[in-house]
XYZ file of C-alpha atoms in Angstrom:
385
model
C 15.462 6.144 24.961
C 14.524 3.956 22.045
C 15.006 5.121 18.500
C 13.672 3.761 15.269
C 13.813 4.997 11.795
C 10.422 6.403 11.049
C 8.927 4.430 8.211
C 7.097 7.496 6.971
C 10.282 9.576 6.908
C 12.059 6.850 4.930
C 9.179 6.438 2.506
C 8.852 10.169 1.858
C 12.416 10.347 0.626
C 12.271 6.946 -1.056
C 9.471 8.161 -3.303
C 11.840 10.687 -4.828
C 12.762 7.922 -7.250
C 11.561 8.819 -10.699
C 8.151 7.956 -12.117
C 8.519 7.124 -15.771
C 5.789 8.190 -18.152
C 6.391 6.361 -21.365
C 3.180 6.832 -23.313
C 2.935 9.358 -26.133
C 1.503 12.724 -25.082
C 0.346 15.822 -26.823
C 3.015 18.511 -26.896
C 0.904 20.971 -24.858
C 0.356 18.337 -22.154
C 4.001 17.427 -21.630
C 4.707 20.310 -19.257
C 1.790 19.377 -17.013
C 2.840 15.734 -17.023
C 6.343 16.723 -15.968
C 5.107 18.979 -13.151
C 2.524 16.416 -12.072
C 5.135 13.696 -11.597
C 5.509 12.866 -7.901
C 9.081 13.395 -6.713
C 8.529 13.374 -2.957
C 9.387 17.035 -2.252
C 6.622 18.417 -0.054
C 7.374 21.981 -1.161
C 6.252 21.059 -4.677
C 3.022 19.364 -3.591
C 0.546 22.133 -4.444
C 2.131 22.767 -7.838
C 2.192 19.032 -8.510
C -1.452 18.529 -7.559
C -2.535 21.449 -9.771
C -0.650 19.990 -12.723
C -2.148 16.551 -12.098
C -5.612 18.124 -12.013
C -5.055 19.586 -15.462
C -3.822 16.288 -16.858
C -6.720 14.334 -15.368
C -9.258 16.820 -16.748
C -7.716 16.829 -20.239
C -10.189 14.862 -22.379
C -7.519 14.158 -25.006
C -4.967 12.562 -22.644
C -4.384 8.816 -22.993
C -5.776 6.434 -20.373
C -2.269 5.396 -19.408
C -1.189 8.978 -18.764
C -4.383 9.707 -16.860
C -3.646 6.707 -14.628
C -0.099 7.958 -14.092
C -1.486 11.375 -13.124
C -3.875 9.808 -10.603
C -0.936 7.816 -9.205
C 1.213 10.929 -8.876
C -1.603 12.937 -7.308
C -2.039 10.043 -4.878
C 1.633 10.464 -3.944
C 1.265 14.213 -3.472
C -1.809 13.803 -1.252
C 0.044 11.212 0.784
C 3.003 13.583 1.184
C 0.521 16.176 2.490
C -0.696 13.551 4.988
C -4.129 13.260 3.373
C -4.251 9.478 3.176
C -7.931 9.248 2.278
C -7.535 11.361 -0.849
C -4.358 9.491 -1.655
C -6.093 6.129 -1.492
C -8.972 7.357 -3.629
C -6.601 8.560 -6.359
C -4.456 5.418 -6.301
C -7.555 3.237 -6.469
C -8.601 5.115 -9.589
C -5.112 4.854 -11.090
C -5.132 1.083 -10.600
C -8.681 0.793 -11.967
C -7.605 2.561 -15.152
C -4.240 0.813 -15.505
C -3.623 -2.260 -13.354
C -0.145 -2.494 -14.868
C 1.062 0.708 -13.196
C 3.577 -0.467 -10.589
C 4.030 3.056 -9.204
C 0.340 3.257 -8.319
C 0.633 0.112 -6.211
C 3.720 1.514 -4.491
C 2.087 4.866 -3.788
C -1.034 3.146 -2.483
C 1.101 0.870 -0.330
C 2.653 3.900 1.313
C -0.781 5.441 1.829
C -1.800 2.248 3.621
C 1.359 2.430 5.718
C 0.407 5.929 6.835
C -2.743 4.302 8.239
C -0.634 1.578 9.907
C -2.180 -0.995 7.565
C 0.872 -3.163 6.923
C -1.139 -6.057 5.528
C -2.613 -4.077 2.632
C 0.708 -2.269 2.111
C 2.538 -5.578 1.758
C -0.085 -6.806 -0.711
C 0.437 -3.690 -2.826
C 4.225 -3.967 -2.751
C 3.892 -7.587 -3.847
C 1.576 -6.469 -6.652
C 4.096 -3.871 -7.791
C 6.746 -6.580 -8.054
C 4.357 -8.855 -9.903
C 3.821 -6.077 -12.457
C 7.511 -5.110 -12.559
C 9.806 -7.848 -11.144
C 12.913 -5.696 -11.608
C 11.638 -2.636 -9.754
C 14.359 -1.599 -7.293
C 12.018 0.868 -5.581
C 9.484 -1.891 -4.886
C 12.118 -4.171 -3.347
C 13.329 -1.301 -1.170
C 9.793 -0.481 -0.007
C 8.991 -4.082 0.789
C 12.373 -4.566 2.451
C 11.805 -1.542 4.647
C 8.351 -2.830 5.602
C 9.846 -6.195 6.558
C 12.531 -4.361 8.561
C 9.915 -2.500 10.559
C 8.009 -5.729 11.162
C 11.186 -7.327 12.539
C 11.450 -9.842 9.680
C 15.180 -9.348 9.286
C 15.913 -12.143 6.805
C 13.293 -11.020 4.294
C 14.226 -7.369 4.834
C 17.885 -7.966 4.097
C 17.093 -10.134 1.066
C 14.859 -7.437 -0.456
C 17.276 -4.596 0.240
C 20.142 -6.616 -1.227
C 18.085 -7.227 -4.364
C 17.142 -3.543 -4.625
C 20.815 -2.565 -4.477
C 21.771 -5.312 -6.923
C 19.253 -3.921 -9.404
C 20.404 -0.348 -8.780
C 23.814 -0.042 -7.058
C 23.411 3.752 -6.961
C 20.121 3.623 -5.043
C 21.021 5.873 -2.110
C 17.858 5.245 -0.125
C 18.087 1.466 -0.340
C 21.688 1.734 0.885
C 20.493 3.945 3.712
C 17.832 1.468 4.763
C 20.251 -1.459 4.651
C 22.783 0.555 6.641
C 20.162 1.303 9.266
C 19.280 -2.392 9.370
C 22.920 -3.353 9.857
C 23.168 -0.776 12.663
C 20.198 -2.345 14.454
C 21.877 -5.750 14.126
C 25.121 -4.471 15.658
C 27.077 -4.865 12.412
C 28.538 -1.384 12.675
C 31.246 -1.746 10.034
C 28.753 -2.671 7.306
C 26.328 -0.061 8.597
C 28.938 2.696 8.302
C 29.918 1.560 4.804
C 26.317 1.685 3.567
C 25.568 5.015 5.247
C 28.729 6.604 3.850
C 27.816 5.452 0.352
C 24.216 6.608 0.749
C 25.369 10.098 1.731
C 27.905 10.184 -1.095
C 25.127 9.431 -3.574
C 22.581 11.764 -1.958
C 24.283 14.452 0.150
C 20.972 16.207 0.871
C 19.199 13.435 2.790
C 18.878 14.636 6.398
C 17.867 11.273 7.837
C 21.051 9.618 6.556
C 23.209 12.183 8.377
C 21.108 11.728 11.510
C 21.453 7.943 11.409
C 25.192 8.084 10.763
C 25.462 10.572 13.604
C 23.681 8.117 15.912
C 26.071 5.377 14.804
C 29.115 7.584 15.405
C 27.744 8.468 18.850
C 27.258 4.767 19.664
C 30.877 4.179 18.624
C 32.064 6.978 20.914
C 33.050 9.331 18.085
C 31.365 12.472 19.397
C 33.024 14.969 17.003
C 31.762 12.992 13.990
C 28.339 12.654 15.609
C 28.110 16.401 16.224
C 29.100 17.130 12.629
C 26.432 14.822 11.225
C 23.689 16.016 13.574
C 24.494 19.592 12.573
C 24.278 18.698 8.875
C 20.966 16.943 9.506
C 19.582 20.038 11.232
C 20.712 22.298 8.376
C 18.792 20.096 5.947
C 15.741 19.695 8.189
C 15.516 22.417 10.808
C 12.197 21.059 12.068
C 13.555 17.694 13.191
C 13.302 17.611 16.988
C 15.198 14.323 17.265
C 18.274 15.772 15.553
C 18.395 18.644 18.051
C 17.880 16.176 20.900
C 20.689 13.879 19.781
C 23.088 16.747 19.183
C 22.217 17.989 22.655
C 23.171 14.628 24.154
C 26.462 14.656 22.259
C 27.195 18.185 23.523
C 26.256 17.105 27.051
C 28.588 14.110 27.280
C 31.507 15.675 25.409
C 32.193 17.973 28.358
C 32.256 21.764 28.547
C 29.325 22.175 26.144
C 26.366 22.181 28.549
C 25.083 25.612 27.382
C 24.978 24.261 23.816
C 23.312 21.093 25.089
C 20.664 23.059 26.988
C 19.941 25.167 23.906
C 19.443 22.069 21.766
C 17.200 20.371 24.336
C 15.162 23.563 24.589
C 14.722 23.616 20.804
C 13.805 19.916 20.763
C 11.202 20.553 23.457
C 9.789 23.514 21.544
C 9.424 21.385 18.417
C 7.950 18.468 20.366
C 6.660 19.636 23.771
C 5.264 16.177 24.531
C 8.726 14.554 24.483
C 9.469 13.588 28.078
C 13.093 12.737 27.285
C 13.785 16.192 25.863
C 12.372 17.635 29.096
C 14.552 15.336 31.224
C 17.765 16.100 29.372
C 17.022 19.821 29.321
C 16.663 19.662 33.083
C 19.976 17.818 33.427
C 21.782 20.348 31.235
C 20.253 23.347 32.994
C 21.077 22.030 36.448
C 24.623 21.145 35.431
C 24.937 24.650 33.983
C 23.574 26.092 37.268
C 20.584 27.560 35.442
C 16.895 27.616 36.436
C 15.023 24.363 35.797
C 12.013 24.296 33.452
C 10.939 20.733 34.251
C 7.928 21.642 36.401
C 6.627 23.818 33.580
C 7.285 21.132 30.951
C 5.287 18.557 32.952
C 2.071 20.383 32.046
C 2.356 19.060 28.478
C 3.665 15.569 29.281
C 1.728 12.348 29.765
C 2.488 11.620 33.397
C 0.666 8.288 33.375
C 3.330 6.450 31.367
C 7.067 5.855 31.556
C 9.348 7.827 32.080
C 6.958 9.751 34.335
C 8.392 8.110 37.497
C 11.869 9.378 36.541
C 10.478 12.886 36.095
C 8.751 12.666 39.498
C 12.094 11.599 40.970
C 13.738 14.690 39.495
C 10.944 16.850 40.917
C 11.384 15.332 44.370
C 8.025 13.553 44.341
C 9.543 10.039 44.349
C 12.723 8.641 45.847
C 15.149 6.316 44.064
C 13.607 3.159 45.523
C 10.147 4.160 44.317
C 11.517 4.974 40.868
C 13.124 1.549 40.529
C 9.914 -0.065 41.722
C 7.995 1.741 38.998
C 10.468 0.461 36.401
C 9.361 -3.144 36.973
C 7.224 -4.718 34.264
C 6.053 -8.255 33.592
C 7.327 -7.990 30.020
C 11.095 -8.730 30.110
C 11.970 -6.286 27.310
C 10.001 -3.451 28.883
C 11.519 -4.204 32.281
C 15.033 -4.181 30.806
C 14.433 -0.869 29.020
C 12.891 0.889 32.003
C 15.436 -0.441 34.477
C 18.205 0.729 32.157
C 16.753 4.222 32.111
C 16.069 4.237 35.851
C 19.723 3.385 36.449
C 21.043 6.022 34.073
C 18.834 8.935 35.111
C 19.150 8.102 38.813
C 22.904 8.060 38.284
C 22.770 11.479 36.664
C 20.581 12.729 39.495
C 23.130 11.431 42.012
C 25.847 13.343 40.137
C 23.828 16.524 40.487
C 23.585 15.828 44.226
C 27.409 15.408 44.365
C 27.057 11.742 45.354
C 29.903 10.463 43.192
C 29.957 6.942 44.630
C 26.261 6.295 44.021
C 26.442 7.929 40.597
C 29.318 5.665 39.620
C 27.454 2.555 40.797
C 24.278 3.377 38.894
C 26.010 4.517 35.722
C 28.040 1.289 35.681
C 24.767 -0.650 35.793
C 23.428 1.422 32.914
C 26.600 1.008 30.876
C 26.574 -2.760 31.398
C 22.853 -3.509 31.126
C 21.338 -0.972 28.727
C 20.710 -2.240 25.171
C 23.450 -1.000 22.884
C 20.959 0.936 20.755
C 19.841 3.040 23.729
C 21.322 6.510 23.905
C 21.655 6.036 27.663
C 24.121 3.180 27.152
C 26.666 5.323 25.311
C 26.025 8.318 27.558
C 26.651 6.228 30.666
C 30.003 5.047 29.338
C 31.019 8.638 28.567
C 29.880 9.893 31.978
C 31.896 7.212 33.786
C 35.231 8.310 32.275
C 35.754 11.406 34.490
C 34.502 9.469 37.538
C 37.359 6.948 37.469
């Protein structure tokens, strides 16, 4: 199962960096300006928008502060996933004050929420033109490059962001995640540890470090970080899913694994992998399967539907491997990896140890290192030796 750091999740937390309002304000407007300021916490969105409304409608406020209020309200609307309102407000902020770097950054993130990387990149460049020493802007642009696969530019921007602000937890997080994707696990762990030290309340950092610990075979550390991530963000289905996998492969924790997969499926009922792993955990725990029921909410026209049909007895192993073929080499590699792993797990359930060992060895050897199935296959092979 492939994992990527959600750009939106990163950007939401990244925008917690402070927005500086330097212009003189009337004393009775200062409180509204402070509450208007966008700090990226969704729970404060309604209060922030209301304060921004009052600032914007204050006829005595300076143009610069009005622009800052439009920029902040743009950020709040974006946090509430209303990209159209966000873009409208940021456009107005930039019209009033084209020297407001934060407005370009907020608008860039609004464009990203519409998958418009081209306009987002233009805005991040504009922010750096206005403020060449803006660590936030370098981090945003670096993260965009990272998600585009432009590793050299991504690393250069994230390095510059951290050089400008060595205590920038979210830039360290993003660089750590980049290092993890490159297989430089030592540097990744160093950056993630420092990011968490600087910001111990960032759920995604714990999740990512947990994934790294799991990849390195350190299940206790992975479980600890996934649990911390869930405490900070109880609505994150992927954290429950990953903790479930760690419980599953650690041995003797299949009831805990099944509970986590069930929760992940409840939070995201369209996740086929949560349904598959829940079925594995329930069967291993000699409990009733819920896979047939889960299928009703899954897209059975795309991968891993053939694996699910195999589990349901609708396809045999040969048919499943045939369905894994694809003309694109990367897609073929990914789907063959998963076919090997899940068919190996299915063979284990059928008490066919020899076939399970053969298939899991293929998964362990051939799956991309970033795939959760790669690490799980290695762990599952240990008791089969």
